[in-house]
Short mmCIF file of C-alpha atoms and ligand atoms in Angstrom, two decimals:
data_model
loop_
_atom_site.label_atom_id
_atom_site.label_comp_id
_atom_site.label_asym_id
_atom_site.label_seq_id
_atom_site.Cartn_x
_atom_site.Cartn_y
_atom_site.Cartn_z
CA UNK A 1 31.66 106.92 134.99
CA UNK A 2 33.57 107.35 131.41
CA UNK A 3 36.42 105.99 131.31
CA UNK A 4 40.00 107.94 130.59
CA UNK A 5 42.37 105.23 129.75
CA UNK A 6 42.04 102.38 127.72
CA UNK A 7 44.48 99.83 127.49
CA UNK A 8 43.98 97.40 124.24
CA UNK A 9 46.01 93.92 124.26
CA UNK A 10 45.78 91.48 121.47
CA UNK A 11 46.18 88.01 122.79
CA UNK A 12 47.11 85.04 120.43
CA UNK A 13 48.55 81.73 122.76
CA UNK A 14 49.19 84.15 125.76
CA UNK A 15 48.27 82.03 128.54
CA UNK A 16 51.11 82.59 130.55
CA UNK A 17 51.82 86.62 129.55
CA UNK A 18 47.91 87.64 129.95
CA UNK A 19 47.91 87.63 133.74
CA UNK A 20 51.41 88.89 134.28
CA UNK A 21 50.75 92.17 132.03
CA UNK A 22 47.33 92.25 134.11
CA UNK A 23 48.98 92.73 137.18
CA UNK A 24 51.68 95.33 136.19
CA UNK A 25 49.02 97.54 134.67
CA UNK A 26 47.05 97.15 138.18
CA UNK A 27 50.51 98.21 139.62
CA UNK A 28 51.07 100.67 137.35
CA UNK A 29 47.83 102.82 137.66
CA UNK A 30 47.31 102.51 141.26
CA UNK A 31 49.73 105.42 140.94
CA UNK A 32 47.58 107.19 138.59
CA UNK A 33 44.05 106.76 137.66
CA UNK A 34 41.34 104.13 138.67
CA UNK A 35 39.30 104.80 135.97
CA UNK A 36 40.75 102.66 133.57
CA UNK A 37 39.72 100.14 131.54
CA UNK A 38 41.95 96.49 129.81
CA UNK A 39 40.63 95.37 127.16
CA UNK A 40 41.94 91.97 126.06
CA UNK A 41 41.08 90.45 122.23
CA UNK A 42 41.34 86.51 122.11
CA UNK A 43 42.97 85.90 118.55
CA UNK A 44 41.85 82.26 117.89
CA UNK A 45 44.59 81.30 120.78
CA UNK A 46 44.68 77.41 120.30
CA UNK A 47 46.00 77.32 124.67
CA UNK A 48 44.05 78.48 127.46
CA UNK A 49 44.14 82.27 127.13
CA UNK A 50 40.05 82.54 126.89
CA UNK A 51 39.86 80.44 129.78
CA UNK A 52 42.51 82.77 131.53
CA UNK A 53 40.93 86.30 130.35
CA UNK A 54 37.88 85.01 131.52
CA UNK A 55 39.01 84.28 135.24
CA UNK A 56 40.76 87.65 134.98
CA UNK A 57 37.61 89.20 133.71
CA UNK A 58 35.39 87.59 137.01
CA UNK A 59 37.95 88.91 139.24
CA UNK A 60 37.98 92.85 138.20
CA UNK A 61 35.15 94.29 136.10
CA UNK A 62 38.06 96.33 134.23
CA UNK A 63 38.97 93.31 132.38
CA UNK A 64 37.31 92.89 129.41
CA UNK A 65 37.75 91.00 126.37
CA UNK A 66 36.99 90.04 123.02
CA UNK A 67 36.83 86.34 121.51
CA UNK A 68 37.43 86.66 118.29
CA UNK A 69 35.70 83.74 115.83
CA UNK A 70 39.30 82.33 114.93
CA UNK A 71 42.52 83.54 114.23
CA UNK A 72 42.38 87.23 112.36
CA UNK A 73 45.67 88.32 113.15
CA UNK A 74 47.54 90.99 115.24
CA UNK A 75 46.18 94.18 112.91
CA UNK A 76 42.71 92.96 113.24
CA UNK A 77 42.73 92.03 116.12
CA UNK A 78 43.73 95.34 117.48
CA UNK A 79 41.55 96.51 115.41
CA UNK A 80 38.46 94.67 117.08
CA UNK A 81 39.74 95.97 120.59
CA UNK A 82 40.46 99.93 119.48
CA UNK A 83 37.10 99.98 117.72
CA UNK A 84 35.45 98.57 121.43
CA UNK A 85 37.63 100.98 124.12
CA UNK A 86 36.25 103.74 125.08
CA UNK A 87 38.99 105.50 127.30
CA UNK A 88 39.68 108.67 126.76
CA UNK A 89 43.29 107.71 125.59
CA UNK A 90 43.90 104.63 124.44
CA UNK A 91 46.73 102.40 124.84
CA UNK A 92 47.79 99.45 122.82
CA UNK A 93 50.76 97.17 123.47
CA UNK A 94 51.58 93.47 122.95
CA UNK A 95 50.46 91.28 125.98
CA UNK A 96 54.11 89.77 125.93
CA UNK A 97 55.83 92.17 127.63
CA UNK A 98 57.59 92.86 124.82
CA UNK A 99 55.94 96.37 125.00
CA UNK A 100 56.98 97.22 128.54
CA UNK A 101 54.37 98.85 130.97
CA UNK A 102 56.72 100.77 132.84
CA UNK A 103 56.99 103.12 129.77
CA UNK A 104 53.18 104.14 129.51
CA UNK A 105 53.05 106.43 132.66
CA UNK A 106 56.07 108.80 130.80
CA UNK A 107 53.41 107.93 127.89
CA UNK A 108 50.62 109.49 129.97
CA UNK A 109 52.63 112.83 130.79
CA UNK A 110 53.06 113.65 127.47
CA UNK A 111 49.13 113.20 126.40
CA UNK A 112 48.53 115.37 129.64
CA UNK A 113 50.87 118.24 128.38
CA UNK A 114 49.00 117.91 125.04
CA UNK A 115 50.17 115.17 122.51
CA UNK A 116 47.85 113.34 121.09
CA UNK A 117 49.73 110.46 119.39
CA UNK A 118 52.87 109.26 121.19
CA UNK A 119 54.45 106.14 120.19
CA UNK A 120 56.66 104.52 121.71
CA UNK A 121 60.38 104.19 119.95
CA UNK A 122 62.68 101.12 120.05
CA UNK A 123 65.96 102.77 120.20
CA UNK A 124 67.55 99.17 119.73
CA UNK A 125 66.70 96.07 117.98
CA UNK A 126 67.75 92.58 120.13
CA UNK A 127 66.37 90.72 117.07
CA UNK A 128 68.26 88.62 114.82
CA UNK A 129 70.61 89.62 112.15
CA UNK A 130 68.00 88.56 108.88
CA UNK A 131 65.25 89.96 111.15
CA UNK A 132 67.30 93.20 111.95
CA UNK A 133 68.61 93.93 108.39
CA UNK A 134 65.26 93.39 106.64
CA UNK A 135 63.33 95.61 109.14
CA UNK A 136 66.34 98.31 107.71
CA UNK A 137 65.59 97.90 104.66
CA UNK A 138 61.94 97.38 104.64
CA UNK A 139 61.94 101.11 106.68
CA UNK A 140 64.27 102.64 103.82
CA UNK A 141 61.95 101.40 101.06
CA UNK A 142 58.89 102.56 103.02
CA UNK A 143 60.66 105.87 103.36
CA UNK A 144 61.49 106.29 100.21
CA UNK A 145 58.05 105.52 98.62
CA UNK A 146 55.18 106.14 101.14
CA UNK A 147 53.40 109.22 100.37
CA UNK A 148 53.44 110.38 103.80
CA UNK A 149 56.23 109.75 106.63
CA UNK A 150 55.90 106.53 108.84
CA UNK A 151 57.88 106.78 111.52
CA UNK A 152 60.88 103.83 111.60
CA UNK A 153 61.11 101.51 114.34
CA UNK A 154 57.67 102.12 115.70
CA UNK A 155 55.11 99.32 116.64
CA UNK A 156 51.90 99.06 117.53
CA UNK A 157 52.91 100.43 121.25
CA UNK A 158 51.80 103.79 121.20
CA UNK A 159 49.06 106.13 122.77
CA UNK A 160 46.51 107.77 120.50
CA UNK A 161 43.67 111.09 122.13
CA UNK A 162 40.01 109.54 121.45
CA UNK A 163 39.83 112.46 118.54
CA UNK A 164 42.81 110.14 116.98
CA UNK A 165 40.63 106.58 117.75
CA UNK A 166 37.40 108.04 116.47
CA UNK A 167 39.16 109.02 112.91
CA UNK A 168 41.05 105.33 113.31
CA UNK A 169 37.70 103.60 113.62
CA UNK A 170 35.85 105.51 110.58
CA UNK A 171 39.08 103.68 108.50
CA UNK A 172 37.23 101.06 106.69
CA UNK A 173 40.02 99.55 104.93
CA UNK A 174 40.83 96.02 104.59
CA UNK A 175 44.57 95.89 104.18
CA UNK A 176 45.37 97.21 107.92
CA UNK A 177 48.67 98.93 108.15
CA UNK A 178 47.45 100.65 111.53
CA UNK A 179 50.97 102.66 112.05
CA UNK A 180 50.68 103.83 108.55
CA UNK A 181 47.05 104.90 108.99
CA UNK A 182 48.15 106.44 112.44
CA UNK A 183 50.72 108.77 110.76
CA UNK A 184 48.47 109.87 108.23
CA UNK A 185 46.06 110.90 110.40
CA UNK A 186 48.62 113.69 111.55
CA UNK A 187 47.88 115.32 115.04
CA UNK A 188 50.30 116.70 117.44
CA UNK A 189 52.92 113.44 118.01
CA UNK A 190 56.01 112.77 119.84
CA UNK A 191 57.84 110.24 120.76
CA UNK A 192 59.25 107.94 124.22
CA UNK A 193 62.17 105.57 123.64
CA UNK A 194 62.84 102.07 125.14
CA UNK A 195 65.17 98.92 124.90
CA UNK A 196 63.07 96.04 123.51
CA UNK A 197 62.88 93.33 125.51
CA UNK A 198 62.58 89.39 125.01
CA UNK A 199 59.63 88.00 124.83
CA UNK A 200 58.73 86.76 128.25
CA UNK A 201 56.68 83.78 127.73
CA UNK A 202 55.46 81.98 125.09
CA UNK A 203 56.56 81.67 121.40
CA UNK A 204 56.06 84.54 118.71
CA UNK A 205 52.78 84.39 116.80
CA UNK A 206 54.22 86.41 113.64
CA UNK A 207 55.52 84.29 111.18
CA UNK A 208 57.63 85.11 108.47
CA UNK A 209 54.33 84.66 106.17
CA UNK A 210 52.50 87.23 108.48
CA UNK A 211 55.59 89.34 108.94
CA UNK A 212 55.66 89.59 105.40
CA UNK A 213 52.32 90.28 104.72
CA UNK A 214 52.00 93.14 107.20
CA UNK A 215 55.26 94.50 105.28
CA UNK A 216 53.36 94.12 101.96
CA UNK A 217 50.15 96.08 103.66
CA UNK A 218 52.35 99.00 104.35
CA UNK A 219 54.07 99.02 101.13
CA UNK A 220 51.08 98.63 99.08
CA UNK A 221 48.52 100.46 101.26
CA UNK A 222 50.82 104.00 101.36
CA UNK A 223 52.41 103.78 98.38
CA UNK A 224 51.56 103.50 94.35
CA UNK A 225 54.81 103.16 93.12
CA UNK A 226 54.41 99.50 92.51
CA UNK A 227 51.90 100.59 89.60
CA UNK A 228 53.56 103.97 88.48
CA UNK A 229 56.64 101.59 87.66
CA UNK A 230 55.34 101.08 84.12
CA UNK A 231 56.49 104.34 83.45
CA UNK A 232 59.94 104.05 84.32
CA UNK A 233 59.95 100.85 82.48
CA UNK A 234 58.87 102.19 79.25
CA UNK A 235 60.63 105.21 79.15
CA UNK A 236 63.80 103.27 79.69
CA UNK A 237 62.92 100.85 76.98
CA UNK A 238 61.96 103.22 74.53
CA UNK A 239 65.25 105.29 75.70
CA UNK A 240 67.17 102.21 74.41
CA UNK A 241 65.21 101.15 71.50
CA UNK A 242 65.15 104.78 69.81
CA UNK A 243 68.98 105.32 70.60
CA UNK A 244 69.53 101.56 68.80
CA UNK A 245 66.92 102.65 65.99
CA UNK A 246 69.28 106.26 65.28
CA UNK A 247 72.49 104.73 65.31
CA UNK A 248 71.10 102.17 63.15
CA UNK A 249 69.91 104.58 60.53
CA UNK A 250 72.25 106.88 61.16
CA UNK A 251 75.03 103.92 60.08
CA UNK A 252 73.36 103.06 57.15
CA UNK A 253 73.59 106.65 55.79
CA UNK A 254 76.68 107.31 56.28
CA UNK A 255 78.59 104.14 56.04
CA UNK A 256 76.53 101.68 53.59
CA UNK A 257 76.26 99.43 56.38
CA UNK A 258 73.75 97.15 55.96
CA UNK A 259 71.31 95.61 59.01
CA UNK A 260 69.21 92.10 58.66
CA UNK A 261 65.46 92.49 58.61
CA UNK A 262 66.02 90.95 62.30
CA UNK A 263 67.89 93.51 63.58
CA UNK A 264 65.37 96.33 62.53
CA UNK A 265 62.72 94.03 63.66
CA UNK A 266 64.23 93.75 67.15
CA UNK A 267 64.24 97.24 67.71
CA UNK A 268 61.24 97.92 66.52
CA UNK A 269 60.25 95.24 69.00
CA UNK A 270 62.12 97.08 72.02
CA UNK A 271 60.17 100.23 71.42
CA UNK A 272 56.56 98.66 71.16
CA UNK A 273 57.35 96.91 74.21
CA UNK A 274 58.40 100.73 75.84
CA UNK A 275 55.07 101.64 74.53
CA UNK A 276 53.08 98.84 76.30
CA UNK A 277 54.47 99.75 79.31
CA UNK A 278 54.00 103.27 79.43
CA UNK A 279 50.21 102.21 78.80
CA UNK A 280 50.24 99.55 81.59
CA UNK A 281 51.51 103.23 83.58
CA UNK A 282 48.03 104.73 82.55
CA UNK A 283 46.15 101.91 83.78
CA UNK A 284 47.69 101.68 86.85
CA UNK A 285 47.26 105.29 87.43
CA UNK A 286 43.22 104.40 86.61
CA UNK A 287 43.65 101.44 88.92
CA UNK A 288 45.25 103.50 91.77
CA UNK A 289 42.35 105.87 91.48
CA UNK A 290 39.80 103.46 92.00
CA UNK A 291 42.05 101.66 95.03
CA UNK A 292 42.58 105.48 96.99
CA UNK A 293 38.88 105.42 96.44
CA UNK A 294 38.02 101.81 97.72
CA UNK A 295 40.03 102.37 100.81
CA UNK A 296 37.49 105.28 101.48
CA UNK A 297 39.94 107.53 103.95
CA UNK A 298 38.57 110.79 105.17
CA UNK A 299 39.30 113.28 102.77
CA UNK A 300 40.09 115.59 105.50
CA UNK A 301 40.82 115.16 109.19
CA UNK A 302 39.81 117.85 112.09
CA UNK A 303 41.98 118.71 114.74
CA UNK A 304 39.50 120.99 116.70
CA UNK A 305 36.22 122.94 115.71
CA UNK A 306 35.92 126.12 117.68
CA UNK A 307 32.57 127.99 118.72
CA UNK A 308 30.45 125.70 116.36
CA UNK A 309 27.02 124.90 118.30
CA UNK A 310 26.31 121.34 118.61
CA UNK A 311 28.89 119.97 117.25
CA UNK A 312 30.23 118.56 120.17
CA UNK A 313 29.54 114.54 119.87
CA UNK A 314 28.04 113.96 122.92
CA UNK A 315 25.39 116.92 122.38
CA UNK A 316 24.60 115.74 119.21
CA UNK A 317 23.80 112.88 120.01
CA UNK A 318 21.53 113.25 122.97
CA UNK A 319 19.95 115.63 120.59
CA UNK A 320 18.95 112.73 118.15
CA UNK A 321 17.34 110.94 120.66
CA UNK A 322 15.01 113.26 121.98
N1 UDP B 1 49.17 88.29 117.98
C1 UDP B 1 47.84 88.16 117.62
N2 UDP B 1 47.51 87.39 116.52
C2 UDP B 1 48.46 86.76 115.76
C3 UDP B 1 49.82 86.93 116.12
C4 UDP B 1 50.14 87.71 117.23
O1 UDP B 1 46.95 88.69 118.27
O2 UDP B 1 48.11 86.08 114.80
C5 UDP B 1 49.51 89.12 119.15
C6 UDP B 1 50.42 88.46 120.19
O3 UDP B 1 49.69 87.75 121.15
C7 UDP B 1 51.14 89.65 120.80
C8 UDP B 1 51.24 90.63 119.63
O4 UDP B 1 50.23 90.24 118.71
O5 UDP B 1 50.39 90.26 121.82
C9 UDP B 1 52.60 90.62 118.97
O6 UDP B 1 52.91 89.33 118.50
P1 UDP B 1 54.38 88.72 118.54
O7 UDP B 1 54.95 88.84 119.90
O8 UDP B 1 54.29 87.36 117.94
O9 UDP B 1 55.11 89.69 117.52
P2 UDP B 1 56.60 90.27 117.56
O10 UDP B 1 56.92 90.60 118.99
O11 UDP B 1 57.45 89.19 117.01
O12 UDP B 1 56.52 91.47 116.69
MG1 MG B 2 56.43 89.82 120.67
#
């Protein structure tokens, strides 16, 4: 029987969340579907959680999980657990409750009136004041630079159409920004809001160190401006240098002022600098070609194909193995 909704949970020290989340999605679909399918990914937890998923997993064949080798982090791991589901949509949220599972069955409406991608909005943030103020910040920067719009104050709880997962899972890259790489997919999104709360059980996994990371992935992996800033520097440098270098000459025509050698020299400094820059620009313009590249991102993403024969998935493939 296929399966029409996957839910994908990345699990790092969740002993005590794992089975609670278990049993509100169990309450939660009785209402809608049985054909549904929780898919759990073991992060390198250094507690029981493998021990737990595995109980779980004995219990109802709709459990499943991953165990990952060690500890990959939350982006890979959700990665390992998207890439496995098979649901028809496909559900990801934290396994501390954090991400509450109340919210998914407004979730579900709106990819049965058509969405494909809906995330899931935090319309407040409890966190602390440094935590709160650099997440502002962090989503102004990313705003202002990212080549394409990521939303602000969206997780990783959203709901993504199997068209969306399929393009997700051809994404090769390393750096894994996965609601960057979700927004540039496009598709037909919208949008549920909800009050985050605390986390139930349990400490955080994200450190600052992984926190910042994941902010560095998204900076880096949507945006070149880091290497295009070469080209502000050196046209400001030159800017200064050549005004310097005019007034300097301009001076010593009309006034008989004189300048030490040093002076000229440091001008003539300021400007080769400007130069340098600008061609540090050029090679980061080079380099950004060849990272775009590496990443290896569709070049173009389909929506729907329309009277094409056999090019429906499942046909071609049954066609291949006849
Ligand atoms: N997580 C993970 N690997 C890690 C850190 C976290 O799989 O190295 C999981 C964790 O179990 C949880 C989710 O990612 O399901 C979010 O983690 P956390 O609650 O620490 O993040 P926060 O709520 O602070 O964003
Ligand atoms: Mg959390």
């Amino acid at each position: 029987m296929p399966i029409r909704y996957s839910f994908v949970v990345p699990a790092y020290n969740e002993e005590e969340n794992a089975p609670v989340l278990y049993a509100k999605i169990v309450q939660l679909m009785a209402n809608i579907a049985d054909d549904w399918e929780l898919i759990y990914v073991n992060d390198g937890s250094r507690d029981n959680t493998l021990a737990t998923l595995r109980n779980l997993a004995q219990k109802d064949k709709r459990v499943r999980y991953i165990d990952l080798s060690r500890n990959f982090g939350h982006q890979a791991a959700l990665t390992a657990g998207l890439d496995a589901s098979t649901g028809q949509a496909v559900i990801s949220l934290d396994c501390d409750l954090q991400d509450p599972p109340e919210l998914i069955a407004e979730m579900i409406q709106k990819w049965q009136q058509g969405y494909d991608i809906v995330y899931a909005r935090r319309r407040k943030r409890q966190d602390n004041f440094l935590k709160k103020y650099t997440a502002i910040w962090y989503y102004r920067l990313l705003d202002r630079f990212a080549e394409i719009k990521i939303p602000r104050n969206v997780g990783d709880f959203r709901l993504v159409d199997r068209k969306v997962q399929d393009y997700l899972t051809q994404m090769k890259e390393k750096a894994i920004y996965l609601r960057g790489m979700v927004a540039w997919l496009g598709f037909k999104t919208t949008y549920v809001e909800f009050d985050r709360p605390e986390r139930e059980h349990g400490v955080p996994g994200y450190t600052w160190e992984k926190s910042i990371r994941l902010a560095m992935d998204g900076l880096l992996s949507f945006s070149l401006f880091p290497l295009k800033l070469g080209f502000v520097l050196g046209g400001f440098t030159i800017f200064i240098g050549f005004s310097f270098l005019t007034y300097m000459v301009f001076d010593t025509l009309t006034s008989n002022a004189e300048y030490e050698l040093i002076k000229w020299l440091s001008v003539a400094i300021f400007m080769a600098m400007g130069l340098q820059f600008i061609f540090m620009w050029l090679l980061g313009e080079y380099v950004g070609r060849i990272y775009e590249d590496t990443k290896r991102r569709p070049i173009y993403v389909i929506n729907e194909k329309i009277n094409f024969e056999t090019k429906n998935k499942n046909s071609e493939n049954s066609s291949e193995e006849q």
